[in-house]
mmCIF file of C-alpha atoms (C1' of nucleotides) in Angstrom:
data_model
loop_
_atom_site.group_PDB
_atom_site.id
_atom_site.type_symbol
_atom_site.label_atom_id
_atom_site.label_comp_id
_atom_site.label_asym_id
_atom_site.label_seq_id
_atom_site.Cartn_x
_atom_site.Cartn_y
_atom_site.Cartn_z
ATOM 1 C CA UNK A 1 -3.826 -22.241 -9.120
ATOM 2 C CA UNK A 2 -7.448 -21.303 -9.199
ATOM 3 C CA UNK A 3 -9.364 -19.395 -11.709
ATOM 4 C CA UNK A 4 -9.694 -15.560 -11.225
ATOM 5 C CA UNK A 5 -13.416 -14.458 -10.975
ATOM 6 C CA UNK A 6 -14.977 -13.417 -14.043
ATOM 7 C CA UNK A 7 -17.393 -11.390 -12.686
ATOM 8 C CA UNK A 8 -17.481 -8.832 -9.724
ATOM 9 C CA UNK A 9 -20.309 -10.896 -7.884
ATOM 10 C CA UNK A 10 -17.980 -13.814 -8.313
ATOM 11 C CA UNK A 11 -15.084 -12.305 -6.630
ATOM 12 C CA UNK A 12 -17.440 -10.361 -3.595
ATOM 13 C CA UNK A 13 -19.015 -14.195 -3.349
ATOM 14 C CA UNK A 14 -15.385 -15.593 -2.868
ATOM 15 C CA UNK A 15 -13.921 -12.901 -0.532
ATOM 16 C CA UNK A 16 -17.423 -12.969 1.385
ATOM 17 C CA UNK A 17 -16.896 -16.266 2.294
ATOM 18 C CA UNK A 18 -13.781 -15.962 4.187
ATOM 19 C CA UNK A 19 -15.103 -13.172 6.288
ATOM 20 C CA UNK A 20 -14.707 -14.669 9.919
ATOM 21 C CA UNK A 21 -11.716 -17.014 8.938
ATOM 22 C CA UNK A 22 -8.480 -16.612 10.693
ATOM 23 C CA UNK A 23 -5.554 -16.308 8.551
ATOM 24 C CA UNK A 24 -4.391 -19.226 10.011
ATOM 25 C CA UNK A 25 -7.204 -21.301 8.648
ATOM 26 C CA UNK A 26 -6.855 -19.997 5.653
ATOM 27 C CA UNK A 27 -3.880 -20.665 5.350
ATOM 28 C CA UNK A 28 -4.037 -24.579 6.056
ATOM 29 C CA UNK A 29 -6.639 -24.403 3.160
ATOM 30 C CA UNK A 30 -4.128 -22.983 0.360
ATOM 31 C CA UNK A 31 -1.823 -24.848 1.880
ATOM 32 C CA UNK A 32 0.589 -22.735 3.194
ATOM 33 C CA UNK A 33 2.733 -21.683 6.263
ATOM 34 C CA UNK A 34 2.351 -18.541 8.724
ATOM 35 C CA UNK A 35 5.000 -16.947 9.984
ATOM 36 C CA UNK A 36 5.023 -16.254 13.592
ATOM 37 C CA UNK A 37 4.844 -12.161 12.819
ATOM 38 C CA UNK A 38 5.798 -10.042 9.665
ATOM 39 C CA UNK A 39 8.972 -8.372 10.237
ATOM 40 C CA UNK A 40 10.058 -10.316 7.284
ATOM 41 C CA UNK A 41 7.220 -11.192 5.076
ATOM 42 C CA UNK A 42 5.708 -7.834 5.340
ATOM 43 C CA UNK A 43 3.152 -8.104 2.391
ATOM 44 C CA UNK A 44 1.900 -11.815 3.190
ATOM 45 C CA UNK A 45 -1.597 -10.933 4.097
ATOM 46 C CA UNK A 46 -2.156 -9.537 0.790
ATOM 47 C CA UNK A 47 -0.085 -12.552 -1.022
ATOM 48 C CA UNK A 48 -2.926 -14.778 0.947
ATOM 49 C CA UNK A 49 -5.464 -12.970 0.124
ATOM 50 C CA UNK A 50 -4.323 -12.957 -3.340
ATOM 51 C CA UNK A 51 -3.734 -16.678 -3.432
ATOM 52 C CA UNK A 52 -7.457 -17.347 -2.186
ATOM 53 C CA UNK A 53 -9.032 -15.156 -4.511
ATOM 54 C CA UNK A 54 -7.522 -16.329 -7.289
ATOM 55 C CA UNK A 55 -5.458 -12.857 -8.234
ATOM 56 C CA UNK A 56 -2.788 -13.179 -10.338
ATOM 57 C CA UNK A 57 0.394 -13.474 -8.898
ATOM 58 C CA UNK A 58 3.530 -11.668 -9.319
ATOM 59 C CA UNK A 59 4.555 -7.955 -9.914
ATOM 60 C CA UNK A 60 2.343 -7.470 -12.807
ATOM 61 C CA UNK A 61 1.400 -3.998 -13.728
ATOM 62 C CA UNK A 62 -1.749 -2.687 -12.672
ATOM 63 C CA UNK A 63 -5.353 -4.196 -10.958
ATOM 64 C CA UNK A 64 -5.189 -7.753 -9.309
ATOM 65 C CA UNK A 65 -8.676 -8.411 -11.483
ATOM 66 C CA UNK A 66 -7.671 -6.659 -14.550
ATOM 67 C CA UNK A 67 -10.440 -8.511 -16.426
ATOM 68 C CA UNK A 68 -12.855 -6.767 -14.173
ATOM 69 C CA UNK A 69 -11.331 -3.582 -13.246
ATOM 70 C CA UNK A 70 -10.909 -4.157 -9.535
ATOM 71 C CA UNK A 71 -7.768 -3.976 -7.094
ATOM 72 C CA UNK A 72 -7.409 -6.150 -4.242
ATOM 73 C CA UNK A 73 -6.659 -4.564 -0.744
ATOM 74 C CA UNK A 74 -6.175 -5.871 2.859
ATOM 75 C CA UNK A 75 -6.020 -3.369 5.392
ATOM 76 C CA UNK A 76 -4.758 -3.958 8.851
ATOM 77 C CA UNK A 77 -7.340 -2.712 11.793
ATOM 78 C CA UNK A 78 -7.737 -2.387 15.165
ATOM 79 C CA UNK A 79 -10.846 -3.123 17.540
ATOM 80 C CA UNK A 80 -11.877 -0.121 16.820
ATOM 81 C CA UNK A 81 -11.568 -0.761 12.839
ATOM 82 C CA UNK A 82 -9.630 2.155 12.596
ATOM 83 C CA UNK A 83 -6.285 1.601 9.787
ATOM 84 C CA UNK A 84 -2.958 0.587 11.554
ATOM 85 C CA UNK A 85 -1.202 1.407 8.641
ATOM 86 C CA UNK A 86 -1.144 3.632 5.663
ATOM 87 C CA UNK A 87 -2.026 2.098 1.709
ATOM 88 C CA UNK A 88 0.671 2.009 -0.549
ATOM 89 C CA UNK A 89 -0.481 3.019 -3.768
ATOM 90 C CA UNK A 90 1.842 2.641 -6.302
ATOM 91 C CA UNK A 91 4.973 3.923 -7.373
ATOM 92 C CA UNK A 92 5.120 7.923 -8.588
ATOM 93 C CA UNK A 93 7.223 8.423 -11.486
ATOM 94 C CA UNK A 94 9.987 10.873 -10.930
ATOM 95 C CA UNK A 95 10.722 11.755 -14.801
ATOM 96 C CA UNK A 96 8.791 12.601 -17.877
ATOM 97 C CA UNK A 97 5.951 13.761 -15.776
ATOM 98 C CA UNK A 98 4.599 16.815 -17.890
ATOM 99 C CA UNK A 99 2.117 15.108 -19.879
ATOM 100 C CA UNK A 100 0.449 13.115 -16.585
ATOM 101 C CA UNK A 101 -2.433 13.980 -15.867
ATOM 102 C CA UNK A 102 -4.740 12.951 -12.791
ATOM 103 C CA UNK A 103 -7.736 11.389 -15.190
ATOM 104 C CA UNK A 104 -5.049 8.731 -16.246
ATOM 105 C CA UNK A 105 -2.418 8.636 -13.319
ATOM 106 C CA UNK A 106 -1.279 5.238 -12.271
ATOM 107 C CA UNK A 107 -3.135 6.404 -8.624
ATOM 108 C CA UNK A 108 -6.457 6.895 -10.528
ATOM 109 C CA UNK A 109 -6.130 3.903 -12.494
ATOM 110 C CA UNK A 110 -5.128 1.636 -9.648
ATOM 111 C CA UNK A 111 -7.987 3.315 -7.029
ATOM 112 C CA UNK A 112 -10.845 3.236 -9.302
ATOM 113 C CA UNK A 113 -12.696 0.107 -7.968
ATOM 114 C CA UNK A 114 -11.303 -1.783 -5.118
ATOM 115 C CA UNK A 115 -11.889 -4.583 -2.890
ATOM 116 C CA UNK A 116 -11.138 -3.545 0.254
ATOM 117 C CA UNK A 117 -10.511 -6.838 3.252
ATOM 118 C CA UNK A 118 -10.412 -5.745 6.643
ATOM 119 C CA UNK A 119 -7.768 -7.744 8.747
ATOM 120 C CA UNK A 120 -7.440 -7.497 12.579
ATOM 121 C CA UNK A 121 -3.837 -6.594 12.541
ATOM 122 C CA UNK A 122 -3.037 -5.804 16.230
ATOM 123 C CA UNK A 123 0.676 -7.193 16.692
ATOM 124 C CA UNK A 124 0.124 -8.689 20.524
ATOM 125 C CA UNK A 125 -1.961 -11.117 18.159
ATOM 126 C CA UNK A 126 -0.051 -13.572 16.501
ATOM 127 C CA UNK A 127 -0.719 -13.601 12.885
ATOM 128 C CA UNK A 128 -2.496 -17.373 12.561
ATOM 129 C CA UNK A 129 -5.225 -15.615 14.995
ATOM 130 C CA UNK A 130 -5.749 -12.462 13.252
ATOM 131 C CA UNK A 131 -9.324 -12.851 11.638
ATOM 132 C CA UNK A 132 -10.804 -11.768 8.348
ATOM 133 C CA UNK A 133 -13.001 -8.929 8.538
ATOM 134 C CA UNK A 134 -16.051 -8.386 5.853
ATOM 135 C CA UNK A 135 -14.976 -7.105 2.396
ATOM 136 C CA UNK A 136 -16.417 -4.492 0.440
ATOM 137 C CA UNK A 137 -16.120 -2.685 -2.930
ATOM 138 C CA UNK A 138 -15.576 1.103 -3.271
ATOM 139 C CA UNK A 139 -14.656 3.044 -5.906
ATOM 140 C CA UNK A 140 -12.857 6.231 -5.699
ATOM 141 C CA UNK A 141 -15.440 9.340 -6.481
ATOM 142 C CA UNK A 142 -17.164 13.068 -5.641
ATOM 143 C CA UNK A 143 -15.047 14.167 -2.735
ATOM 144 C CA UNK A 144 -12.083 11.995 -1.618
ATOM 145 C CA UNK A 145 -11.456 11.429 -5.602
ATOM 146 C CA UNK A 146 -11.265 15.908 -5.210
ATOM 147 C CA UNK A 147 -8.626 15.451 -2.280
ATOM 148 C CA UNK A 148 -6.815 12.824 -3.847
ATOM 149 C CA UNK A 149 -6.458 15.112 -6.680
ATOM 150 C CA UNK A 150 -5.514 18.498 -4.744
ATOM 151 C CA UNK A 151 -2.754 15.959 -3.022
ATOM 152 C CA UNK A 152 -1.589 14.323 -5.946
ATOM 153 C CA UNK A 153 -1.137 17.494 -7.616
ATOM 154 C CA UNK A 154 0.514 19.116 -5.721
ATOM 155 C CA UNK A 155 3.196 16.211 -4.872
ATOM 156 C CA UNK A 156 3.853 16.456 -8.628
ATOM 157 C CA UNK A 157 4.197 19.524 -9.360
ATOM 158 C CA UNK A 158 6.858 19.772 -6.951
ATOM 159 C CA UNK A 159 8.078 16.485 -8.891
ATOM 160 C CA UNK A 160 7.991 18.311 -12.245
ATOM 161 C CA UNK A 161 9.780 21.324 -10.722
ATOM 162 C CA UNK A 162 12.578 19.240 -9.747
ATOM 163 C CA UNK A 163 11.827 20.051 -5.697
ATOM 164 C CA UNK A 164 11.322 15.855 -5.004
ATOM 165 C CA UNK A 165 14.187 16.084 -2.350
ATOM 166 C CA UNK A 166 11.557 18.791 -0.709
ATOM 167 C CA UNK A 167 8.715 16.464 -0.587
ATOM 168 C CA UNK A 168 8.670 14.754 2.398
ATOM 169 C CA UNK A 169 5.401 12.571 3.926
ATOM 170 C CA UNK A 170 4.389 15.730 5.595
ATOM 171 C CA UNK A 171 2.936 16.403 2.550
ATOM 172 C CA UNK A 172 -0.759 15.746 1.027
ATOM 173 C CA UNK A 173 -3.828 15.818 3.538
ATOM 174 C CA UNK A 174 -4.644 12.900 2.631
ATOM 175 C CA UNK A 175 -2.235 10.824 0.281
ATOM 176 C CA UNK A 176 1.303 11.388 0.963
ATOM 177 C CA UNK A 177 4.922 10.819 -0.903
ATOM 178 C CA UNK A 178 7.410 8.009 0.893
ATOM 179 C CA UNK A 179 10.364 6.118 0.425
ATOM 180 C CA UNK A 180 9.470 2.976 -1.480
ATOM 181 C CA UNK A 181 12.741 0.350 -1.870
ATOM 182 C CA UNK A 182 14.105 -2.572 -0.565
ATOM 183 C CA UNK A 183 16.751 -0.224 0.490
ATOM 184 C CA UNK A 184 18.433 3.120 1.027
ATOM 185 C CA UNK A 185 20.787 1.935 -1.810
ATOM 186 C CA UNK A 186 18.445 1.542 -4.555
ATOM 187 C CA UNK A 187 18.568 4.767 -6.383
ATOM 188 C CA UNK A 188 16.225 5.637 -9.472
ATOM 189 C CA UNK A 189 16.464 8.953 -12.043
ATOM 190 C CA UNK A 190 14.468 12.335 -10.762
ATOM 191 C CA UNK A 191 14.456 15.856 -12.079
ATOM 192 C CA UNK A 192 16.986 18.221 -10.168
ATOM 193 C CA UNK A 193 16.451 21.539 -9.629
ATOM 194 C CA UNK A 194 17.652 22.597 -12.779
ATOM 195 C CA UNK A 195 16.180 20.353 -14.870
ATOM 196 C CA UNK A 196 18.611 18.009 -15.152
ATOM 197 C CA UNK A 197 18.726 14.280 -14.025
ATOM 198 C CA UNK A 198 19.250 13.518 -10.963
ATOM 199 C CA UNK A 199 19.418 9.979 -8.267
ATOM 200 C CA UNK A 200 17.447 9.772 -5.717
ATOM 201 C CA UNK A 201 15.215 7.111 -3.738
ATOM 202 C CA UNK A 202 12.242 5.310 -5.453
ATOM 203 C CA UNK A 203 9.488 6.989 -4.053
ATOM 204 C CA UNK A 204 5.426 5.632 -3.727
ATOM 205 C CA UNK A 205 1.908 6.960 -2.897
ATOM 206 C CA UNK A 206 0.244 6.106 -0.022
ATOM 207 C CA UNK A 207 -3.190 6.954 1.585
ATOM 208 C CA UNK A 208 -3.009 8.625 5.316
ATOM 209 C CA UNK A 209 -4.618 6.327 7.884
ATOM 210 C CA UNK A 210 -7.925 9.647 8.274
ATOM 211 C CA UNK A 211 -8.384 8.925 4.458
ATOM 212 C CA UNK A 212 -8.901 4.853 4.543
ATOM 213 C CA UNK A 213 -10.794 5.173 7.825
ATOM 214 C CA UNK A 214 -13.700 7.488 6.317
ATOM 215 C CA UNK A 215 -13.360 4.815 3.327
ATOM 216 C CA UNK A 216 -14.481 1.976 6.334
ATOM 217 C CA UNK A 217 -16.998 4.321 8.308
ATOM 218 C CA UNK A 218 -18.955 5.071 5.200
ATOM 219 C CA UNK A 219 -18.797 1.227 4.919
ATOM 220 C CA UNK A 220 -19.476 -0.056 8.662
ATOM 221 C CA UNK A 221 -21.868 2.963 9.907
ATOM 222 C "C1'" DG B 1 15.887 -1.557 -10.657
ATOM 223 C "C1'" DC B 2 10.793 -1.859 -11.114
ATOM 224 C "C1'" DA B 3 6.737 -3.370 -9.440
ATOM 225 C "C1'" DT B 4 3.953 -6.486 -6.735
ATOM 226 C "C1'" DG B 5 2.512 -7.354 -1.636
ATOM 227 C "C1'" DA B 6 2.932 -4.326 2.685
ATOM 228 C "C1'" DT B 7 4.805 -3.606 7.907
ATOM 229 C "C1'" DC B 8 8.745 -2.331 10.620
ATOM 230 C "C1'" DA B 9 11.195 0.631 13.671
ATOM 231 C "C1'" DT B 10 13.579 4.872 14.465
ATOM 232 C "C1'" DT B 11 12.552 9.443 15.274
ATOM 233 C "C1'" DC B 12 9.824 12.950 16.816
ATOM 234 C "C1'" DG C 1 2.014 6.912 20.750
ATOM 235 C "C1'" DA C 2 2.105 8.150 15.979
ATOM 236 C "C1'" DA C 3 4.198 9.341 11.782
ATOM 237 C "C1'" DT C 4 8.042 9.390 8.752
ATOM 238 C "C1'" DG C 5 11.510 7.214 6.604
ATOM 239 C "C1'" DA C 6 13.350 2.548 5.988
ATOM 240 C "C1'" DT C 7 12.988 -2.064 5.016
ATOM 241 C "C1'" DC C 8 11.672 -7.291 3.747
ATOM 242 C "C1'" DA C 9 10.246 -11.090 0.229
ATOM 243 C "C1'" DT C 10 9.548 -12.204 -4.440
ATOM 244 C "C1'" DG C 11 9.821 -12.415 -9.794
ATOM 245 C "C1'" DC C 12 11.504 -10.756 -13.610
#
DNA sequence: GCATGATCATTC
DNA sequence: GAATGATCATGC
């Protein structure tokens, strides 16, 4: 167990030192086994990350550095450094959503500073040879906080007007609506279409690959 | 089931 | 090939 950062120099001194490292090394330094790909630890990278940085474990609420306002974030990349995957988010809530508003939305909250690690995440690479790229902090503001908004807006509007089961991930230009469960049997409460409660599938935010990839070109370039 | 960490894999 | 919808591990 390591003590979190107490500073935001701290933690970009910590997570800029392991820029270069293979998972695989860093791995033998906390101690810990890699699996030979992640079609069943599918969040591992970020639970190593987490681990090294001295984040606090667990499913806690809210940032991995509350003390300090900041979320932690790997993101898998090509050569190119272009995303290979979306961002989850968070989870949307599906009831009692008349009184959210975007200024303190769990998406604003949980995007307002983050650390953002780079991993090469091309899967003819085995993960113990995937290698760290450089961190940065961003913090979401101006014009991708204004899309953001427009998306997550709309998305819950639909929410509130009990349309969920029309939302699919085609919506949102840039942060979309998906399935979010261990399972298609995990059901959760929604509003139906006429107000009343209905079940349907946990759903969660995430950000569209074009959104995170102008995050790392305004970075890299 | 909720919430953390995400990637998988079927469908288009 | 890429995106959508589905899924995996873990700790309450």
């Amino acid at each position: 167990m390591k003590a979190s950062p107490s500073t935001i120099d701290e933690l970009l001194d910590r997570a800029e030192a392991l820029a270069g490292l293979t998972l695989g090394e860093l791995a033998q330094s906390e101690n810990i086994r890699v699996p030979n790909d992640f079609k069943r630890e599918k969040g591992w990278s970020g639970q190593l990350l987490e681990l090294a940085l001295g984040a606090e474990a667990g499913s806690k609420a809210q940032q991995d550095f509350a003390n300090i306002g900041v979320e932690l974030k790997t993101i898998p990349i090509d050569v190119n450094g272009y995303p290979l995957e979306t961002t989850y988010v968070c989870y949307a809530h599906l009831v009692d959503v008349a009184g959210i508003h975007w200024a303190t939305s769990s998406v604003r909250n949980k995007l307002n500073k983050v650390l953002w690690v780079p991993i090469d995440g091309r899967r003819d690479i085995p993960p113990s040879e995937r290698t760290i790229g450089t961190p940065f902090l961003w913090s979401l503001q101006g014009q991708q906080e204004a899309y953001l908004r427009q998306d997550w807006e709309e998305i819950m509007d639909m929410i509130a007007m009990g349309d969920i089961e029309k939302v699919t991930a085609r919506y949102g230009e840039y942060m979309q609506l998906r399935p979010k469960a261990a399972n298609g049997s995990v059901l959760t409460d929604a509003i139906g279409k006429n107000g009343q409660i209905i079940q349907t599938r946990p759903r969660g935010f995430y950000l569209r690959k074009e959104f995170t990839h102008k995050i790392l070109d305004d970075y890299f370039s």
